[in-house]
Each structure stands twice: as C-alpha cells, then as structure tokens.
Amino acid sequence: MVKYNDETEIVHGVKYDYPTKDHVAPCHMTSIYRFDTADDGSKLFNGEQVGESFLYTRANNPTIDQLQRKMTELERGDDAVATSSGMSAIASLVMALASPGDNFISCSTLYGGTYAYFTNEVKRLNIHAKFLNSEMCNDRSIIEKSIDDATKFIYIETPANPTLSILDISMLAEVAKLKDIPLIVDNTFATPYLQKPLELGASMVVHSATKYLNGHGDLIAGIIVGKNPYMEKIKEYCFHMGPIMSPFNAWLILRGLKTLAIRMDRQCESAEYISRMLDGDDRIKKVYYPGLDNQIGQEKFDRQMKKPGAMVSFEVNDGIKGGKSFLDNLELITRTVSLGDVESLAQHPASMTHSTYTPEERKKAGIDDGLIRLSVGIENIGDLTRDINNALKDIPRK
Ligand SMILES: *Cc1c(COP(=O)(O)O)cnc(C)c1O
C-alpha cells in the first residue's frame, strides 16, 4: 500500500529487511537459489511459497523483484515484469496477447523502433497493426469503429513520440473496457511521476527504463506494469521466453530512480522555458510541447499529466537541411538519440529515429523533415538557451 507522496515513495519505496541490515539493498548477481531440502525444491517447483521463494532468476530475483515492486507501487498496478529492453517489453506484450490472424489498434505516432517492430516483425506473424493518427485516436467513434472481433488490444504513447500529442487515456480506456480488451500505454515520456495511466483506466503500461527511470544513459532496460489478470499472462510469457533484466541493471535503475522527482521537476521547468523561447522565433515553424497552446489533445493535458514533461520538439525552416544545420551547430547539447538523460540530447527524427518511416508515413504521422527532438537535461538553463540560440544561427528567418 502506498503510504507517502510520490517524491517520498520514489526515494524510499519498497524496503527489504536483509539480515546484514544494508541501507542500500545489495545486488543479487545469482542465477539460482539453494533448496534447504529436496522437499523445499519440490515445493518451489509446484509454485508453493518457501521462505522468500526465489527459484531461478529468469522467474525472479531479489534485486529485480525490488524494482518490480517499486514500479508496481508508483504506477498503481498489481504486478510488474522487468525486461532486458523497452523493445523486449513491447514485444512480450504483443506476443502474449495476440496470435496469427489477430489485430490491434495503434496510434501511428510512435517510437521509431516500435513502429518498425509493428510493421516488420509483427506483420510477418500475420498479426496486423491498425494504425490511426493522433487526431483519429482521440475520436471515440473512429476508435470504436476500428475495433473488430479479432482486435486484441489498443496501444498508444502519450505524449506521443516525437510530436508530443496528448491522447485521451480515460476515453480510450473506457472504449477498451466496453470491448473487453486492454489499453496499453507506453509511459516512457511521462513516467509515473507525471502520469499514472492505470489510475485512468489503462490495463498496462510499458516503459523503456533506459530513459527517465534510470536517467543516466548507462544501460538498456524495460518494464511492464499492469493489472491482473493481464499481468499473470505476461509474467508467464516472460518466464517462458526469458526477455528478463539483468539484476545489475535493476540495481542501477533502483539507484537512478531515487532522483526521478527532482530530475523531472528541473527538466520540466527548463523544457517549459525553452518551449516558450522557441515559440516566438521566426526561424521555427512550429513548437510541439504539451504546455503550449494549439497542441493536439491539449485539452486533455490537465486531466492526465501533472506537468508537461521534458521533451520539446520543433520544426526549423529549411527541412532536412535546416534540421541538420541545427544539430551540427550544437556545442553543449549532445547530438544523439535516446532521451531522459540528465544531459540534454538532440536528434533529427526524419534522418534518425523515424527514418524507419517512409516519407509518406512520416507525413501521415505528422513528422516534419525539419523536426528536431530535444530531451532537456538538468544543466544550467542559461547555458542551454545560449547553445540553442547559437545552433539556430544558420536557419533562415521566414
Ligand atoms: C526508447 C523507447 C522505447 C524502446 O526502448 P529500448 O529500451 O530502447 O528498447 C520504446 N518506447 C519509447 C517511447 C522509447 O522512447
């Protein structure tokens, strides 16, 4: 049961009482656990509780368990599975829930890797992703009409990558419930500190823990948190397929996670400042940030997010050329993909993360050729704005 506010739970969370009274939980780098007797081993294999009941790290491990429990509390779920990457978490969801001949509804504005996975690997298995753009996903009648008997789930990101459109979690969860299918929300951009999709009716959330949860850009990991009975199925699938997280990565994420609230507060504050600064600049066609006016799904923002997040996207003049010039002129902000790091990172979706889309697909998903995606870090705001202004120097004014 959650006893404290998020900022406190994020620091303290689930505590284990080890005989050695460790202040910080040790990292349990072990694949197996001894049985005191043959009978204990036999009981464990029958799924019975024996002591702490650890059997094999593919099934569970004390360090991974601690992260899973902490994320279960923060997201208000029933259970969680930590995975080797965000992509293996997403793949496990699809594989556990859909079979050949099935389909699912997905917003087309997605993490580039998710889109590539849905269009290549999943399609090969004769599972069909029905893509709808952000505006269509916020239209209840379009969603209802798109669901048929073979539809197994609805999959969304909100804020969606890279245009940061906000999708209406409560409405989508209501439609999903009526049709008796789960709504899955990729909560990577918001984290449970800013948004709790399960409280709004979603059945499962998925994270790339590589990003804000860990926050330090030094590992790849994922996690699924959700409600039963769905999580029982997901856990069983993951035990069979083995896409699990290393205990060491779980230990590092537990460490990184402790500063999530203060990182996010600082990063959101700077992102808000940068988005307002860019919004009036005539070298920029459009700024995407949930805290600004005229954003897709903006009216939903207040209902489902505590703050607008720390990702800012903007379209510079001059398309691909302008986008590349901005990146090449950066001195402080790192030119790279990924996000959620304490360091600020910038990338150009059309030539990088979303080059998995064809130009037509990018257009449909609302991803402009001059779009820059900025992940705002915790640096001094004056240094960040100076670097951004300097990087805009070769972009023509229109
Ligand atoms: C990075 C990311 C993923 C994939 O996660 P990996 O940890 O890189 O496998 C999925 N969704 C979103 C929104 C992401 O940003």
Coordinates of C-alpha atoms and ligand atoms in Angstrom, one line a residue:
M1 CA 0.0 0.0 0.0
V2 CA 1.3 3.4 -0.9
K3 CA 1.8 5.5 2.3
Y4 CA 3.6 8.6 1.2
N5 CA 3.6 11.1 -1.6
D6 CA 5.4 10.2 -4.9
E7 CA 8.5 12.3 -4.1
T8 CA 9.0 10.2 -0.9
E9 CA 7.9 6.9 -2.4
I10 CA 10.4 7.4 -5.2
V11 CA 13.2 7.7 -2.7
H12 CA 12.1 5.1 -0.2
G13 CA 9.7 2.7 -1.9
V14 CA 9.8 -0.9 -1.1
K15 CA 12.3 -1.9 1.6
Y16 CA 13.8 -5.3 2.2
D17 CA 15.0 -6.4 5.6
Y18 CA 18.2 -8.2 5.0
P19 CA 20.0 -9.9 7.9
T20 CA 23.0 -7.7 7.3
K21 CA 20.8 -4.5 7.7
D22 CA 22.1 -3.0 4.4
H23 CA 21.0 0.6 4.0
V24 CA 21.1 0.1 0.2
A25 CA 19.9 -3.3 -1.0
P26 CA 22.7 -5.5 -2.3
C27 CA 22.8 -6.5 -5.9
H28 CA 21.9 -10.2 -6.2
M29 CA 24.0 -11.5 -9.0
T30 CA 22.9 -15.1 -8.9
S31 CA 21.1 -17.4 -11.3
I32 CA 19.9 -19.9 -8.8
Y33 CA 18.9 -20.3 -5.1
R34 CA 19.7 -23.2 -2.9
F35 CA 17.0 -25.6 -1.6
D36 CA 17.4 -26.5 2.1
T37 CA 15.8 -29.9 1.5
A38 CA 14.7 -31.9 -1.5
D39 CA 11.2 -31.3 -0.4
D40 CA 11.7 -27.5 -0.5
G41 CA 12.9 -27.8 -4.1
S42 CA 9.9 -29.9 -5.0
K43 CA 7.5 -27.4 -3.3
L44 CA 9.1 -24.5 -5.2
F45 CA 8.6 -26.3 -8.5
N46 CA 5.0 -26.7 -7.6
G47 CA 4.6 -23.0 -7.2
E48 CA 4.4 -23.1 -3.3
Q49 CA 5.9 -20.5 -1.1
V50 CA 9.2 -21.5 0.6
G51 CA 10.9 -18.6 2.5
E52 CA 11.4 -15.8 0.1
S53 CA 10.5 -18.2 -2.7
F54 CA 13.2 -17.5 -5.2
L55 CA 13.8 -20.4 -7.6
Y56 CA 15.6 -19.2 -10.7
T57 CA 16.5 -15.6 -11.8
R58 CA 14.6 -16.0 -15.1
A59 CA 11.5 -16.2 -12.9
N60 CA 12.5 -13.8 -10.2
N61 CA 15.5 -12.3 -8.3
P62 CA 15.5 -10.2 -5.1
T63 CA 17.0 -7.2 -6.8
I64 CA 14.7 -7.4 -9.9
D65 CA 11.8 -8.0 -7.5
Q66 CA 12.6 -4.8 -5.6
L67 CA 12.4 -2.8 -8.8
Q68 CA 9.3 -4.5 -9.9
R69 CA 7.6 -3.8 -6.6
K70 CA 8.6 -0.2 -6.5
M71 CA 7.3 0.3 -10.1
T72 CA 4.1 -1.5 -9.2
E73 CA 3.5 1.0 -6.4
L74 CA 4.4 4.0 -8.4
E75 CA 2.2 3.1 -11.3
R76 CA -0.6 1.7 -9.0
G77 CA -0.6 -1.7 -10.7
D78 CA -1.0 -5.3 -9.4
D79 CA 2.3 -6.6 -10.7
A80 CA 5.3 -5.8 -12.9
V81 CA 7.9 -7.6 -15.1
A82 CA 11.3 -6.0 -15.6
T83 CA 12.8 -6.8 -19.1
S84 CA 16.1 -6.5 -21.0
S85 CA 14.9 -3.5 -23.0
G86 CA 11.9 -1.4 -23.8
M87 CA 11.5 -3.2 -27.1
S88 CA 11.6 -6.7 -25.4
A89 CA 8.8 -5.4 -23.1
I90 CA 6.7 -4.2 -26.0
A91 CA 7.4 -7.4 -28.0
S92 CA 6.4 -9.5 -24.9
L93 CA 3.1 -7.7 -24.7
V94 CA 2.3 -8.3 -28.3
M95 CA 3.3 -11.9 -28.3
A96 CA 1.5 -12.7 -25.0
L97 CA -1.7 -11.1 -26.2
A98 CA -2.1 -11.7 -29.9
S99 CA -1.9 -14.7 -32.2
P100 CA -1.8 -15.1 -36.0
G101 CA -4.9 -13.6 -37.6
D102 CA -5.4 -11.1 -34.7
N103 CA -5.1 -7.4 -35.0
F104 CA -4.6 -4.4 -32.6
I105 CA -5.2 -0.7 -32.8
S106 CA -2.1 1.5 -32.6
C107 CA -1.5 5.2 -32.8
S108 CA 0.8 5.8 -35.8
T109 CA 2.9 8.4 -33.9
L110 CA 5.2 6.1 -32.1
Y111 CA 8.8 5.4 -31.0
G112 CA 10.5 4.6 -34.3
G113 CA 11.6 1.1 -33.1
T114 CA 8.1 0.2 -32.0
Y115 CA 6.8 1.3 -35.4
A116 CA 9.4 -0.8 -37.2
Y117 CA 8.6 -3.8 -34.9
F118 CA 4.9 -3.5 -35.6
T119 CA 5.3 -3.1 -39.3
N120 CA 8.0 -5.7 -39.9
E121 CA 8.2 -8.5 -37.3
V122 CA 4.6 -8.5 -36.1
K123 CA 3.2 -8.3 -39.6
R124 CA 5.4 -11.3 -40.6
L125 CA 3.4 -13.3 -38.0
N126 CA 0.1 -12.3 -39.6
I127 CA -0.7 -10.0 -36.7
H128 CA -2.0 -6.7 -38.1
A129 CA -1.4 -3.3 -36.6
K130 CA -4.2 -1.0 -37.5
F131 CA -2.6 2.5 -37.4
L132 CA -4.6 5.6 -36.7
N133 CA -3.0 9.1 -36.3
S134 CA -3.2 11.1 -33.1
E135 CA -6.4 13.0 -34.0
M136 CA -8.1 9.8 -35.0
C137 CA -7.0 8.2 -31.8
N138 CA -8.8 11.0 -29.9
D139 CA -12.0 10.4 -31.8
R140 CA -14.1 7.9 -29.9
S141 CA -16.3 6.9 -32.8
I142 CA -13.3 6.2 -35.1
I143 CA -11.7 4.0 -32.4
E144 CA -15.0 2.2 -31.7
K145 CA -15.4 1.5 -35.4
S146 CA -11.9 0.3 -35.8
I147 CA -12.3 -2.5 -33.2
D148 CA -13.5 -5.9 -34.5
D149 CA -13.7 -9.4 -33.1
A150 CA -10.0 -10.1 -33.8
T151 CA -8.8 -6.9 -32.1
K152 CA -6.8 -7.9 -29.0
F153 CA -5.6 -4.5 -27.5
I154 CA -5.2 -0.8 -28.1
Y155 CA -1.6 0.5 -28.0
I156 CA -0.7 4.2 -27.5
E157 CA 2.1 6.5 -26.4
T158 CA 1.1 9.8 -24.7
P159 CA 2.8 12.2 -25.1
A160 CA 3.5 10.5 -28.4
N161 CA 6.9 10.4 -29.9
P162 CA 8.1 12.7 -31.5
T163 CA 5.2 15.2 -31.8
L164 CA 4.2 15.1 -28.2
S165 CA 0.5 14.9 -29.0
I166 CA -1.7 14.0 -26.0
L167 CA -4.0 11.1 -26.3
D168 CA -7.1 10.8 -24.1
I169 CA -6.3 7.9 -21.8
S170 CA -9.6 7.8 -20.0
M171 CA -11.7 7.8 -23.1
L172 CA -9.5 5.1 -24.8
A173 CA -9.6 3.0 -21.6
E174 CA -13.4 3.3 -21.5
V175 CA -13.8 2.1 -25.1
A176 CA -11.3 -0.7 -24.4
K177 CA -13.3 -1.9 -21.3
L178 CA -16.5 -1.9 -23.3
K179 CA -14.9 -4.2 -25.8
D180 CA -13.2 -6.2 -23.1
I181 CA -9.7 -5.6 -24.4
P182 CA -6.7 -4.0 -22.6
L183 CA -5.4 -0.5 -23.2
I184 CA -1.6 -0.4 -23.2
V185 CA 0.1 2.9 -22.7
D186 CA 3.8 3.5 -23.3
N187 CA 4.6 5.8 -20.3
T188 CA 8.3 6.3 -21.1
F189 CA 8.0 10.1 -21.8
A190 CA 5.9 10.9 -18.8
T191 CA 7.0 8.4 -16.1
P192 CA 4.6 7.6 -13.2
Y193 CA 5.8 10.9 -11.6
L194 CA 3.9 12.9 -14.2
Q195 CA 1.2 10.5 -15.3
K196 CA -0.5 7.3 -14.0
P197 CA -2.3 5.7 -16.9
L198 CA -3.6 2.8 -14.7
E199 CA -5.5 5.2 -12.5
L200 CA -7.1 6.5 -15.6
G201 CA -8.3 3.0 -16.6
A202 CA -5.5 1.6 -18.7
S203 CA -4.7 -2.1 -18.1
M204 CA -0.9 -2.0 -18.6
V205 CA 1.9 0.5 -19.0
V206 CA 5.2 -0.2 -20.6
H207 CA 8.5 1.7 -20.2
S208 CA 11.8 2.0 -21.8
A209 CA 13.6 2.2 -18.4
T210 CA 16.7 3.2 -20.5
K211 CA 15.2 6.7 -20.4
Y212 CA 13.9 8.7 -17.4
L213 CA 13.5 5.9 -14.9
N214 CA 17.2 5.2 -14.9
G215 CA 18.1 8.7 -16.1
H216 CA 21.8 8.4 -16.6
G217 CA 22.2 6.9 -20.0
D218 CA 24.2 3.9 -18.9
L219 CA 22.0 0.9 -19.6
I220 CA 19.2 -0.6 -21.7
A221 CA 16.1 -1.9 -19.9
G222 CA 12.3 -2.1 -19.9
I223 CA 9.4 -2.8 -17.6
I224 CA 5.8 -3.7 -17.9
V225 CA 3.4 -2.8 -15.0
G226 CA -0.3 -3.6 -15.0
K227 CA -3.4 -5.1 -13.7
N228 CA -4.4 -8.7 -13.3
P229 CA -5.4 -11.0 -15.0
Y230 CA -3.4 -9.5 -17.8
M231 CA -0.1 -9.4 -15.8
E232 CA -0.4 -13.1 -14.9
K233 CA -0.4 -13.9 -18.6
I234 CA 2.5 -11.5 -19.3
K235 CA 4.6 -13.0 -16.4
E236 CA 4.1 -16.5 -17.7
Y237 CA 5.0 -15.5 -21.2
C238 CA 8.2 -13.7 -20.0
F239 CA 9.2 -16.8 -17.8
H240 CA 8.9 -18.9 -20.9
M241 CA 10.6 -16.6 -23.4
G242 CA 13.2 -15.1 -20.9
P243 CA 13.4 -11.4 -22.0
I244 CA 14.5 -10.5 -18.5
M245 CA 16.5 -7.7 -17.0
S246 CA 20.0 -8.2 -15.5
P247 CA 20.0 -7.9 -11.7
F248 CA 22.8 -5.4 -12.1
N249 CA 20.7 -3.2 -14.4
A250 CA 17.8 -3.4 -11.9
W251 CA 20.2 -2.3 -9.1
L252 CA 21.4 0.7 -11.2
I253 CA 17.8 1.6 -12.1
L254 CA 16.8 1.5 -8.4
R255 CA 19.7 3.9 -7.8
G256 CA 18.8 6.2 -10.7
L257 CA 15.1 6.2 -9.8
K258 CA 15.7 7.8 -6.4
T259 CA 16.3 11.2 -8.1
L260 CA 13.4 10.9 -10.6
A261 CA 11.2 13.6 -9.0
I262 CA 13.9 16.2 -8.7
R263 CA 15.3 15.4 -12.1
M264 CA 11.9 15.7 -13.6
D265 CA 11.0 18.9 -11.8
R266 CA 14.1 20.6 -13.0
Q267 CA 13.9 19.2 -16.5
C268 CA 10.2 20.1 -16.9
E269 CA 10.9 23.7 -15.7
S270 CA 13.7 24.1 -18.3
A271 CA 11.7 22.5 -21.1
E272 CA 8.8 24.8 -20.4
Y273 CA 11.2 27.8 -20.6
I274 CA 12.8 26.6 -23.8
S275 CA 9.5 25.9 -25.5
R276 CA 8.3 29.4 -24.8
M277 CA 11.6 30.9 -26.0
L278 CA 11.3 28.9 -29.3
D279 CA 7.6 29.6 -29.8
G280 CA 8.1 33.2 -30.9
D281 CA 11.2 32.6 -33.1
D282 CA 10.7 33.2 -36.9
R283 CA 13.3 30.6 -37.7
I284 CA 11.0 28.0 -36.3
K285 CA 7.7 26.9 -38.0
K286 CA 6.1 25.2 -35.0
V287 CA 6.9 24.1 -31.5
Y288 CA 5.5 20.9 -30.0
Y289 CA 5.2 20.9 -26.2
P290 CA 2.1 19.9 -24.2
G291 CA 2.4 23.0 -22.1
L292 CA 1.9 25.4 -25.1
D293 CA -1.4 26.3 -26.8
N294 CA -2.6 24.7 -30.0
Q295 CA -1.3 21.3 -29.4
I296 CA -3.0 18.1 -30.4
G297 CA -5.1 16.8 -27.5
Q298 CA -4.1 19.8 -25.3
E299 CA -7.4 20.0 -23.5
K300 CA -6.6 16.5 -22.1
F301 CA -3.3 17.5 -20.7
D302 CA -4.5 19.0 -17.4
R303 CA -6.7 16.0 -16.7
Q304 CA -3.9 13.4 -17.1
M305 CA -0.5 14.9 -16.6
K306 CA 1.0 16.7 -13.6
K307 CA 3.5 18.7 -15.7
P308 CA 4.1 18.8 -19.5
G309 CA 7.3 16.8 -19.4
A310 CA 10.8 17.5 -20.5
M311 CA 10.7 16.7 -24.2
V312 CA 10.4 19.6 -26.7
S313 CA 10.1 19.1 -30.5
F314 CA 10.2 21.9 -33.0
E315 CA 10.3 22.4 -36.8
V316 CA 13.0 24.6 -38.1
N317 CA 12.8 26.3 -41.5
D318 CA 14.5 24.6 -44.4
G319 CA 13.5 21.0 -43.9
I320 CA 16.2 18.3 -43.7
K321 CA 18.9 20.9 -44.4
G322 CA 17.8 23.2 -41.5
G323 CA 17.5 20.2 -39.2
K324 CA 21.0 19.0 -39.9
S325 CA 22.4 22.5 -39.6
F326 CA 20.8 23.0 -36.2
L327 CA 22.4 19.7 -35.0
D328 CA 25.8 20.4 -36.4
N329 CA 26.0 23.8 -34.7
L330 CA 25.3 22.5 -31.2
E331 CA 28.2 22.7 -28.8
L332 CA 26.9 21.7 -25.4
I333 CA 23.8 19.6 -26.1
T334 CA 24.8 16.1 -27.3
R335 CA 23.8 15.1 -30.8
T336 CA 22.3 11.7 -30.2
V337 CA 19.2 9.7 -30.0
S338 CA 17.5 8.5 -26.8
L339 CA 16.1 10.7 -24.1
G340 CA 15.5 11.1 -20.4
D341 CA 19.2 11.6 -19.5
V342 CA 20.5 14.2 -17.1
E343 CA 22.4 15.6 -20.1
S344 CA 20.5 17.4 -22.8
L345 CA 20.2 15.4 -26.1
A346 CA 19.0 16.5 -29.5
Q347 CA 18.2 14.5 -32.6
H348 CA 16.6 14.8 -36.1
P349 CA 13.8 12.3 -36.4
A350 CA 13.5 12.4 -40.2
S351 CA 17.1 11.2 -40.7
M352 CA 17.5 9.3 -37.4
T353 CA 14.9 7.7 -35.1
H354 CA 12.0 8.0 -37.6
S355 CA 13.9 7.0 -40.7
T356 CA 12.1 3.7 -40.2
Y357 CA 9.1 5.5 -41.6
T358 CA 8.8 6.2 -45.4
P359 CA 8.5 9.9 -46.2
E360 CA 4.7 9.4 -46.8
E361 CA 4.4 7.6 -43.4
R362 CA 6.2 10.4 -41.7
K363 CA 3.8 12.9 -43.3
K364 CA 0.8 10.9 -42.1
A365 CA 2.2 10.7 -38.6
G366 CA 2.9 14.5 -38.6
I367 CA 6.7 14.3 -38.5
D368 CA 8.1 17.2 -40.5
D369 CA 11.5 17.0 -42.3
G370 CA 12.8 19.9 -40.2
L371 CA 11.7 18.5 -36.9
I372 CA 14.2 18.5 -34.0
R373 CA 13.5 16.5 -30.9
L374 CA 15.2 17.8 -27.7
S375 CA 15.4 15.9 -24.5
V376 CA 16.1 18.6 -21.9
G377 CA 18.6 17.7 -19.2
I378 CA 19.5 19.3 -15.8
E379 CA 22.2 21.7 -17.0
N380 CA 22.1 25.5 -16.2
I381 CA 19.2 27.0 -18.3
G382 CA 21.3 30.0 -19.5
D383 CA 23.9 27.6 -20.9
L384 CA 21.2 25.6 -22.7
T385 CA 19.4 28.6 -24.2
R386 CA 22.7 30.0 -25.4
D387 CA 23.6 26.8 -27.1
I388 CA 20.2 26.5 -28.7
N389 CA 20.3 30.1 -30.0
N390 CA 23.7 29.6 -31.4
A391 CA 22.7 26.4 -33.2
L392 CA 19.8 28.3 -34.9
K393 CA 22.3 30.9 -36.4
D394 CA 22.3 29.4 -40.0
I395 CA 18.5 28.8 -40.2
P396 CA 16.8 31.3 -42.5
R397 CA 14.1 33.6 -41.0
K398 CA 10.7 33.4 -42.6
Ligands
LIG1 C1 13.4 4.1 -26.2 C2 12.0 3.9 -26.3 C3 11.5 2.6 -26.5 C4 12.4 1.4 -26.7 O1 13.1 1.1 -25.6 P1 14.6 0.4 -25.5 O2 14.9 0.5 -24.1 O3 15.5 1.3 -26.4 O4 14.5 -0.9 -26.1 C5 10.1 2.4 -26.5 N1 9.2 3.4 -26.4 C6 9.7 4.7 -26.2 C7 8.7 5.8 -26.1 C8 11.1 5.0 -26.2 O5 11.5 6.2 -26.0

